[in-house]
Short mmCIF file of C-alpha atoms in Angstrom, two decimals:
data_model
loop_
_atom_site.label_atom_id
_atom_site.label_comp_id
_atom_site.label_asym_id
_atom_site.label_seq_id
_atom_site.Cartn_x
_atom_site.Cartn_y
_atom_site.Cartn_z
CA MET A 1 -4.82 5.70 15.78
CA ILE A 2 -1.85 6.20 13.50
CA PRO A 3 0.12 9.33 14.49
CA SER A 4 1.58 10.45 11.16
CA VAL A 5 1.66 10.05 7.39
CA GLU A 6 5.07 8.38 7.61
CA THR A 7 3.76 5.79 10.09
CA MET A 8 0.65 5.24 7.93
CA ILE A 9 2.77 4.45 4.86
CA GLU A 10 5.18 2.28 6.88
CA GLN A 11 2.22 0.26 8.19
CA TYR A 12 0.77 -0.06 4.69
CA VAL A 13 4.05 -1.27 3.13
CA ASP A 14 4.89 -3.56 6.06
CA THR A 15 1.46 -5.19 5.79
CA TRP A 16 2.19 -6.18 2.18
CA ASN A 17 5.04 -8.31 3.58
CA ALA A 18 2.71 -10.55 5.58
CA ASP A 19 1.91 -14.03 4.29
CA ASN A 20 -1.69 -14.76 5.29
CA LEU A 21 -5.16 -13.26 4.95
CA GLU A 22 -5.70 -12.62 8.67
CA ALA A 23 -2.44 -10.64 8.94
CA TYR A 24 -3.34 -8.64 5.83
CA LYS A 25 -6.77 -7.76 7.20
CA ALA A 26 -5.39 -6.80 10.63
CA GLY A 27 -2.56 -4.70 9.21
CA PHE A 28 -4.60 -2.89 6.58
CA ALA A 29 -7.44 -2.20 9.05
CA THR A 30 -5.18 0.27 10.87
CA CYS A 31 -4.01 2.28 7.84
CA TRP A 32 -6.73 1.73 5.21
CA ALA A 33 -10.09 3.51 5.45
CA PRO A 34 -13.12 1.22 5.11
CA GLU A 35 -14.18 2.88 1.83
CA ALA A 36 -10.64 3.24 0.42
CA ILE A 37 -9.92 2.35 -3.20
CA TYR A 38 -6.79 0.96 -4.86
CA THR A 39 -5.84 1.02 -8.53
CA ASP A 40 -2.78 -0.27 -10.39
CA PRO A 41 -2.00 -1.19 -14.02
CA GLY A 42 -3.56 -4.63 -13.57
CA HIS A 43 -6.53 -3.80 -11.34
CA ALA A 44 -9.10 -1.14 -12.11
CA LEU A 45 -10.71 -0.89 -8.68
CA ILE A 46 -10.09 -2.68 -5.41
CA GLN A 47 -12.20 -1.39 -2.53
CA GLY A 48 -12.12 -1.70 1.25
CA VAL A 49 -9.96 -3.63 3.69
CA ASP A 50 -11.20 -7.01 2.45
CA GLY A 51 -10.46 -6.04 -1.15
CA ILE A 52 -6.89 -4.91 -0.49
CA ALA A 53 -6.27 -7.93 1.78
CA ASP A 54 -7.48 -10.30 -0.95
CA LEU A 55 -5.22 -8.56 -3.48
CA ALA A 56 -2.20 -8.85 -1.16
CA LEU A 57 -2.87 -12.58 -0.64
CA TYR A 58 -3.22 -13.08 -4.40
CA SER A 59 0.11 -11.28 -4.86
CA TRP A 60 1.79 -13.41 -2.18
CA ASN A 61 0.47 -16.64 -3.70
CA LYS A 62 1.69 -15.56 -7.14
CA LEU A 63 5.10 -14.34 -5.87
CA PRO A 64 5.82 -16.02 -2.51
CA GLY A 65 8.69 -14.43 -0.64
CA ARG A 66 8.39 -11.04 -2.33
CA LYS A 67 9.38 -8.19 0.00
CA PHE A 68 8.38 -4.54 -0.25
CA ASN A 69 10.40 -1.63 1.15
CA ILE A 70 10.03 2.12 1.10
CA LEU A 71 12.65 3.55 -1.23
CA LYS A 72 11.97 7.26 -0.65
CA ARG A 73 9.91 8.52 2.27
CA PRO A 74 6.54 10.07 1.52
CA VAL A 75 6.12 13.68 0.52
CA PHE A 76 2.65 15.07 1.06
CA HIS A 77 0.41 18.08 1.48
CA HIS A 78 -3.34 18.70 1.78
CA ASN A 79 -4.16 15.03 2.46
CA SER A 80 -2.39 13.69 -0.62
CA GLY A 81 1.12 12.52 -1.34
CA LYS A 82 3.48 10.09 -3.01
CA TYR A 83 6.31 7.75 -2.09
CA TYR A 84 8.66 5.43 -3.94
CA TRP A 85 9.00 1.75 -3.13
CA THR A 86 10.93 -1.30 -4.20
CA VAL A 87 10.01 -4.97 -4.16
CA ALA A 88 12.49 -7.84 -4.08
CA LEU A 89 11.49 -10.53 -6.58
CA PRO A 90 13.22 -13.75 -7.67
CA GLU A 91 14.11 -12.17 -11.04
CA GLY A 92 15.45 -9.02 -9.37
CA PRO A 93 14.11 -5.86 -7.75
CA ARG A 94 11.42 -3.63 -9.19
CA GLN A 95 10.65 -0.06 -8.28
CA GLY A 96 7.40 1.80 -8.20
CA LEU A 97 5.60 4.92 -7.09
CA ASP A 98 2.35 5.20 -5.17
CA TYR A 99 0.15 8.28 -5.16
CA PHE A 100 -2.12 8.33 -2.11
CA GLU A 101 -4.84 10.35 -0.43
CA PHE A 102 -5.63 10.10 3.26
CA ASN A 103 -8.13 11.26 5.87
CA ASP A 104 -7.61 13.12 9.15
CA GLN A 105 -7.18 9.81 11.02
CA PHE A 106 -4.13 9.02 8.83
CA GLN A 107 -5.89 6.26 6.93
CA ILE A 108 -5.42 5.86 3.19
CA THR A 109 -8.61 6.69 1.28
CA ARG A 110 -7.22 6.25 -2.24
CA LEU A 111 -4.01 4.75 -3.59
CA VAL A 112 -2.86 4.60 -7.20
CA SER A 113 0.20 2.41 -7.76
CA PHE A 114 2.59 2.78 -10.70
CA PHE A 115 5.20 0.16 -11.57
#
């Protein structure tokens, strides 16, 4: 079990830096609730560990070598929070913000990404 919100978000971001489907599934399984949903400007609804793993692999195949990092540590209360991130891309870095909700086992149940 993940011990804290900070560790949950670190695991989530670190998993995006993997490069294969098995690693995505294994990494997200620890920090992503089975029924969790993900939304960003390009994707209306991604659901579950398999859904987020497939999205991460798609992202890697589209932008191989991209690397995500936490820019500002999460702030949170009442099982919801936000954090800022950056991603290194060939054309230069991009920044974003993720709003998240989580359960009592420190697994993400909903994440909305803005970039």
